[in-house]
Amino acid sequence: MENKPKTEHLLALKVMRLTRPTLASPVIVTCDSSDLPGNTLNNELKNDCTALQGMETLAIGQMMLLPQSFGNTYLGEIFSCYLCVHNGSSQAVKDVVVKADLETPSQRIPLFCHNEENKELAPDSTIDKVLHHEVKELSAHILVCEVSYTPVNPTGSVQYFRKFFKFLVFKPLDVKTKFYNVESDEVYLEAQIQNLTAGPICLEKVALESSTLFTVTTLNTNEKGESVYGRVNLLDAECSRQYLYCLKPSPTLLKDPKMMHNATNIGKLDIVWRTNLGERGRLQTSQLQRLAPKCGDLRVTMKDIPGEVYLEKQVNFKCHIINTSERSMDIILGLESNDSIAWCGISETMIGSVKPGASIDVPLCLIPLVTGLIVSILYYQVLWSISSTIINHYGTPLNDNNSLADHFWREISGYVFETSLRLR
Amino acid sequence: MSQLVTSPEVDKDVAESVEEKSLDSGLGRYFSNATHTIFDEIVSPDINSDILNASVSAPTPHPVFTTMSVTTSNDFLNGSFSDTERVSDHVTASDSHRDAWIPSEHTRKILASLALTPGNNFPDRINLTMPGLMLQGDLPDITKETAIHFLGEEENIHRNVLTASDVTQDERGLRNLIHAGCYRAAVNLTGRLIAVYGQGYGKIDHPSKHTPHSLQLWFTRLALLAKLKQIDILENESRPFGNLDKPDMFFTFYPELYGTRPGSMASFAFRLLLAEIPSYCGKSKLAMDNLHKILATVRQIIRNLQMGLAEDGGRAKFSLAERDDSIRLWLGRKSRILISIVNCALGMKNYVLAVDVLENLCESLDWTPDQRQILISAIGRAYLFLGDVSAAEKKFAIGTDSRENPTTVREHMDNGLIAVAQNAFQEAYNSFKKASAIEPSNITVINNMAVCLLYTGQLKAAVHLLENAIARNPAKSLQEAVLLNICTLYELHTTHCKQPKLHLLRQLNRYKGDATSIQCLKLII
């Protein structure tokens, strides 16, 4: 990695990457006093500076060891290195200029510039600097270090050399997101985070920073507030973890279906991870965009459906119909009984006229005839007040408890709307 | 199967190992002692008292096993095999508990058939343990060779360390070498002694006879090879022993010598070492399996004892008090295995398992408050390994009401490491400095201060700090980890780093045995 200067310079430049130190441990071999080595092995262990004093059999010492290799560099980490310019000669030099720039694939970032004109650097003196840089780009980076100086002697002319330190930046995490728009206008975000680094990592923070239009609930802890990922917060190399967030639209947004439809900016994921002795990295995703559900002209949801219903007992609920079109509409609702349910009420009734943006709640009643998950059908016709065209709608089965499946009104053709209930 | 020839009194001949005899070797003393395993020995808080005055010739008044008789005496050279054999006639009660083991079903059947027809049916080679040295000749003294290479022959007059030929050719000599840090010489001496048993170089896969003494020699050799990280030799020489389950590893294999004495001829420490060896060879998963196998057997032994049976499940022929002592012994061994499992898990970066086992250990044993604190703080550091700083902080805070105002070295160290994790190296330095004020001679603390100095841009100060520590106490400070750190600093400091490194080499040559891995000086030969 290090290009040696071709001529012997009075100054030498060295660079060492400073990842976190590690904690050393000895080779732990013990025996009983009745064994041949007696207490010798155990005493040696007690005298070992890397052993854990007081519990020498345990390989969790307290002695820090300096990093012995350059290691991998990941996006989002702080790249730190020690830069040392040493005057190893026997003569003083002056006008020492030390510059360190980082060349990334897109730009050249100045990290350090030491310029002390007319000041001497005595023999065996050094210029020291610890450099830090937050890595924001992938692939090849080059740390370019330049040194110029003038020997303090009558014939001294300006000397110059530079060194290049090249390293690659890898992607530490893979983040995949999925959105689920549910009937109640809540949006669920599933974020799958995969550890692409070489070792286990601790995901210290995975937070969804949402736009002001939504309030976020994190669904990654149980009732006791404990993490659902287990007692030790650790994600092994190559492994993935799913985070789930529920976004509730703000009241203003809820009132306005159009605005709701246009609220596609969900927010950003902010991820902080740590590894050995707290080595830290942080990544933020770009603004996450959801695909807003297409409402079409009409939106139909079921309200107040009980979670559990009983066989041959009436089930009362409401059908909530919103006119999301620009025009006023008249709606006819039809009910179609089958083997599993029977509707109570009159089919093919005109339920009235609905203005653009307005909604109507239609009370309905059915009696389940078989147990299990059943599908019932209701269909409705919309009579546009202006054109009098009849447009029919249908949807896909609705699970109980407003689960995350896609729903309804994807198409403006067809004629049935289905719903289902869990029976007991 | 578990007939036991025990005499309640301790055989004085047996106990006559030079090192151990200064203590009363009465059984009562051993059993009345609360500490019962090497594991406890290691964690016993009063260790400091005997670290320094522990010399081989002056035995340490160690609570553990010291009073137990040594099955083989050190008369290997002046005596003959008959001495060793005579030992077998006098098995003490404590021996039988210490040596107890449950062989596999296969081995148990072979041993049973041998007992029925003694003498003539020698089992197949496949049922024999046939070790042999893989190293022809001696391990060289690398420190000496390197010193001569860089500093010249004249430097050799300053080297004053023991070699295998400078000590008595017996186990006392071995202990002397280990104590002097001359592991390589000790390995060489084990080689000579093992060769006498017909298990020398080239004898691998040749049938030979085992005694407790020969197995102790092998244990010592393999332990030292592990310490020296001589991985190839270690792996190859340990292979023939398998998991010590061949019939010839049990006393009943030799009825003419040991009668019906039950138990394993190889010691528990040897068994544990063999289980762990794969983890030194990059095969941690295998080591993990091995450790769990012996853990399962130890659990079975404890269950047997608790049900009133002998360790191997036979009829118990000992008093309740003796049984309780044996349960304590085996519970201690169980803990030692669990600690080994933790170490193995840490090596595999399986922090989940490590923390899990540690938490259980922490809850399940009667630790002294100090030991518990050491253990809890170790769990905290395990969290730091994996990067969970807040979990580590919570652990460090347990039981220390003085988190803000720490008083002990350990608390200062914990605070310092947390600060390191938070990238606050100056704060970490301050914590370590406070610890150093309490224990000025603690090289670990000084080393940590030096590391912090580097991260705060003070390379020169870091170098001086370590150099001064080494100058103050070279014998104690010239350890591999310290050398590795200081040489890393030298290399960063200057292109002319060879001179200070050679100065270190000169000191190693004068003050240390032959066990230091010379690579830590990063000298280019």
PDB file of C-alpha atoms in Angstrom, chain B residues 18-121:
ATOM      1  CA  VAL B  18       8.847 -32.711  46.333  1.00  0.00           C
ATOM      2  CA  GLU B  19       6.579 -29.832  45.655  1.00  0.00           C
ATOM      3  CA  GLU B  20       3.543 -30.975  47.429  1.00  0.00           C
ATOM      4  CA  LYS B  21       4.790 -32.649  50.500  1.00  0.00           C
ATOM      5  CA  SER B  22       5.153 -29.606  52.674  1.00  0.00           C
ATOM      6  CA  LEU B  23       1.473 -29.615  53.223  1.00  0.00           C
ATOM      7  CA  ASP B  24      -0.473 -31.897  55.365  1.00  0.00           C
ATOM      8  CA  SER B  25      -1.651 -34.433  52.904  1.00  0.00           C
ATOM      9  CA  GLY B  26      -4.496 -35.715  54.997  1.00  0.00           C
ATOM     10  CA  LEU B  27      -7.656 -36.277  53.136  1.00  0.00           C
ATOM     11  CA  GLY B  28      -9.640 -34.324  55.632  1.00  0.00           C
ATOM     12  CA  ARG B  29      -7.726 -31.247  54.771  1.00  0.00           C
ATOM     13  CA  TYR B  30      -8.464 -31.611  51.110  1.00  0.00           C
ATOM     14  CA  PHE B  31     -12.082 -32.292  51.570  1.00  0.00           C
ATOM     15  CA  SER B  32     -12.767 -29.741  54.223  1.00  0.00           C
ATOM     16  CA  ASN B  33     -11.457 -27.154  51.886  1.00  0.00           C
ATOM     17  CA  ALA B  34     -14.112 -25.112  50.253  1.00  0.00           C
ATOM     18  CA  THR B  35     -12.178 -24.527  47.086  1.00  0.00           C
ATOM     19  CA  HIS B  36     -12.158 -27.591  45.045  1.00  0.00           C
ATOM     20  CA  THR B  37     -11.083 -27.057  41.506  1.00  0.00           C
ATOM     21  CA  ILE B  38      -8.489 -25.378  39.517  1.00  0.00           C
ATOM     22  CA  PHE B  39     -11.209 -23.129  38.354  1.00  0.00           C
ATOM     23  CA  ASP B  40     -11.749 -21.923  41.841  1.00  0.00           C
ATOM     24  CA  GLU B  41      -8.102 -21.785  42.425  1.00  0.00           C
ATOM     25  CA  ILE B  42      -7.744 -19.384  39.603  1.00  0.00           C
ATOM     26  CA  VAL B  43     -10.512 -17.168  40.776  1.00  0.00           C
ATOM     27  CA  SER B  44      -9.551 -17.280  44.401  1.00  0.00           C
ATOM     28  CA  PRO B  45      -9.077 -13.721  45.498  1.00  0.00           C
ATOM     29  CA  ASP B  46      -5.948 -14.215  47.536  1.00  0.00           C
ATOM     30  CA  ILE B  47      -3.875 -15.237  44.582  1.00  0.00           C
ATOM     31  CA  ASN B  48      -1.605 -12.259  44.709  1.00  0.00           C
ATOM     32  CA  SER B  49       0.037 -13.451  47.829  1.00  0.00           C
ATOM     33  CA  ASP B  50       1.477 -16.480  46.140  1.00  0.00           C
ATOM     34  CA  ILE B  51       2.116 -15.278  42.655  1.00  0.00           C
ATOM     35  CA  LEU B  52       5.527 -13.950  43.381  1.00  0.00           C
ATOM     36  CA  ASN B  53       6.714 -16.242  46.081  1.00  0.00           C
ATOM     37  CA  ALA B  54       5.556 -19.234  44.128  1.00  0.00           C
ATOM     38  CA  SER B  55       8.667 -21.015  43.201  1.00  0.00           C
ATOM     39  CA  VAL B  56       8.998 -24.577  42.271  1.00  0.00           C
ATOM     40  CA  SER B  57      11.213 -25.563  45.107  1.00  0.00           C
ATOM     41  CA  ALA B  58       9.178 -23.716  47.682  1.00  0.00           C
ATOM     42  CA  PRO B  59       5.649 -24.897  47.204  1.00  0.00           C
ATOM     43  CA  THR B  60       2.762 -22.546  47.349  1.00  0.00           C
ATOM     44  CA  PRO B  61       0.251 -23.258  50.028  1.00  0.00           C
ATOM     45  CA  HIS B  62      -2.350 -23.756  47.411  1.00  0.00           C
ATOM     46  CA  PRO B  63      -5.733 -24.829  48.483  1.00  0.00           C
ATOM     47  CA  VAL B  64      -6.493 -26.962  45.547  1.00  0.00           C
ATOM     48  CA  PHE B  65      -5.369 -30.497  45.035  1.00  0.00           C
ATOM     49  CA  THR B  66      -2.052 -29.629  46.487  1.00  0.00           C
ATOM     50  CA  THR B  67      -2.762 -31.962  49.248  1.00  0.00           C
ATOM     51  CA  MET B  68      -3.883 -34.693  46.968  1.00  0.00           C
ATOM     52  CA  SER B  69      -1.412 -37.335  46.240  1.00  0.00           C
ATOM     53  CA  VAL B  70       0.299 -37.299  42.935  1.00  0.00           C
ATOM     54  CA  THR B  71      -0.166 -40.582  41.256  1.00  0.00           C
ATOM     55  CA  THR B  72       3.293 -40.679  39.902  1.00  0.00           C
ATOM     56  CA  SER B  73       6.271 -39.484  41.745  1.00  0.00           C
ATOM     57  CA  ASN B  74       9.246 -37.750  40.362  1.00  0.00           C
ATOM     58  CA  ASP B  75      11.395 -40.810  40.666  1.00  0.00           C
ATOM     59  CA  PHE B  76      11.081 -41.540  37.023  1.00  0.00           C
ATOM     60  CA  LEU B  77      14.797 -41.450  36.537  1.00  0.00           C
ATOM     61  CA  ASN B  78      16.243 -42.724  39.733  1.00  0.00           C
ATOM     62  CA  GLY B  79      13.548 -45.289  40.076  1.00  0.00           C
ATOM     63  CA  SER B  80      12.055 -47.515  37.495  1.00  0.00           C
ATOM     64  CA  PHE B  81       8.692 -48.418  36.232  1.00  0.00           C
ATOM     65  CA  SER B  82       8.147 -50.520  39.246  1.00  0.00           C
ATOM     66  CA  ASP B  83       7.845 -47.384  41.291  1.00  0.00           C
ATOM     67  CA  THR B  84       5.128 -46.161  39.076  1.00  0.00           C
ATOM     68  CA  GLU B  85       3.448 -49.463  39.235  1.00  0.00           C
ATOM     69  CA  ARG B  86       3.670 -49.600  42.948  1.00  0.00           C
ATOM     70  CA  VAL B  87       1.736 -46.408  43.043  1.00  0.00           C
ATOM     71  CA  SER B  88      -1.183 -48.169  41.583  1.00  0.00           C
ATOM     72  CA  ASP B  89      -1.509 -50.432  44.520  1.00  0.00           C
ATOM     73  CA  HIS B  90      -2.322 -47.591  46.808  1.00  0.00           C
ATOM     74  CA  VAL B  91      -5.212 -45.713  45.375  1.00  0.00           C
ATOM     75  CA  THR B  92      -6.596 -43.058  47.596  1.00  0.00           C
ATOM     76  CA  ALA B  93     -10.217 -42.153  47.803  1.00  0.00           C
ATOM     77  CA  SER B  94      -9.586 -38.707  46.409  1.00  0.00           C
ATOM     78  CA  ASP B  95      -7.842 -40.265  43.394  1.00  0.00           C
ATOM     79  CA  SER B  96     -10.871 -42.273  42.545  1.00  0.00           C
ATOM     80  CA  HIS B  97     -13.108 -39.219  42.516  1.00  0.00           C
ATOM     81  CA  ARG B  98     -10.592 -37.153  40.627  1.00  0.00           C
ATOM     82  CA  ASP B  99      -9.938 -39.831  37.990  1.00  0.00           C
ATOM     83  CA  ALA B 100     -13.535 -40.922  37.590  1.00  0.00           C
ATOM     84  CA  TRP B 101     -14.898 -40.955  34.073  1.00  0.00           C
ATOM     85  CA  ILE B 102     -17.636 -42.651  32.116  1.00  0.00           C
ATOM     86  CA  PRO B 103     -16.274 -44.433  29.053  1.00  0.00           C
ATOM     87  CA  SER B 104     -18.344 -44.740  25.928  1.00  0.00           C
ATOM     88  CA  GLU B 105     -20.527 -47.811  25.551  1.00  0.00           C
ATOM     89  CA  HIS B 106     -18.120 -49.344  23.050  1.00  0.00           C
ATOM     90  CA  THR B 107     -15.153 -48.887  25.349  1.00  0.00           C
ATOM     91  CA  ARG B 108     -17.098 -50.072  28.343  1.00  0.00           C
ATOM     92  CA  LYS B 109     -17.876 -53.353  26.543  1.00  0.00           C
ATOM     93  CA  ILE B 110     -14.245 -53.954  25.620  1.00  0.00           C
ATOM     94  CA  LEU B 111     -13.130 -53.230  29.173  1.00  0.00           C
ATOM     95  CA  ALA B 112     -15.785 -55.580  30.516  1.00  0.00           C
ATOM     96  CA  SER B 113     -14.675 -58.404  28.214  1.00  0.00           C
ATOM     97  CA  LEU B 114     -11.064 -57.821  29.252  1.00  0.00           C
ATOM     98  CA  ALA B 115     -12.050 -58.112  32.869  1.00  0.00           C
ATOM     99  CA  LEU B 116     -13.666 -61.476  32.180  1.00  0.00           C
ATOM    100  CA  THR B 117     -10.718 -62.956  30.335  1.00  0.00           C
ATOM    101  CA  PRO B 118      -7.656 -61.212  31.611  1.00  0.00           C
ATOM    102  CA  GLY B 119      -4.336 -61.429  29.910  1.00  0.00           C
ATOM    103  CA  ASN B 120      -4.643 -63.070  26.553  1.00  0.00           C
ATOM    104  CA  ASN B 121      -7.041 -61.142  24.382  1.00  0.00           C
TER     105      ASN B 121
END
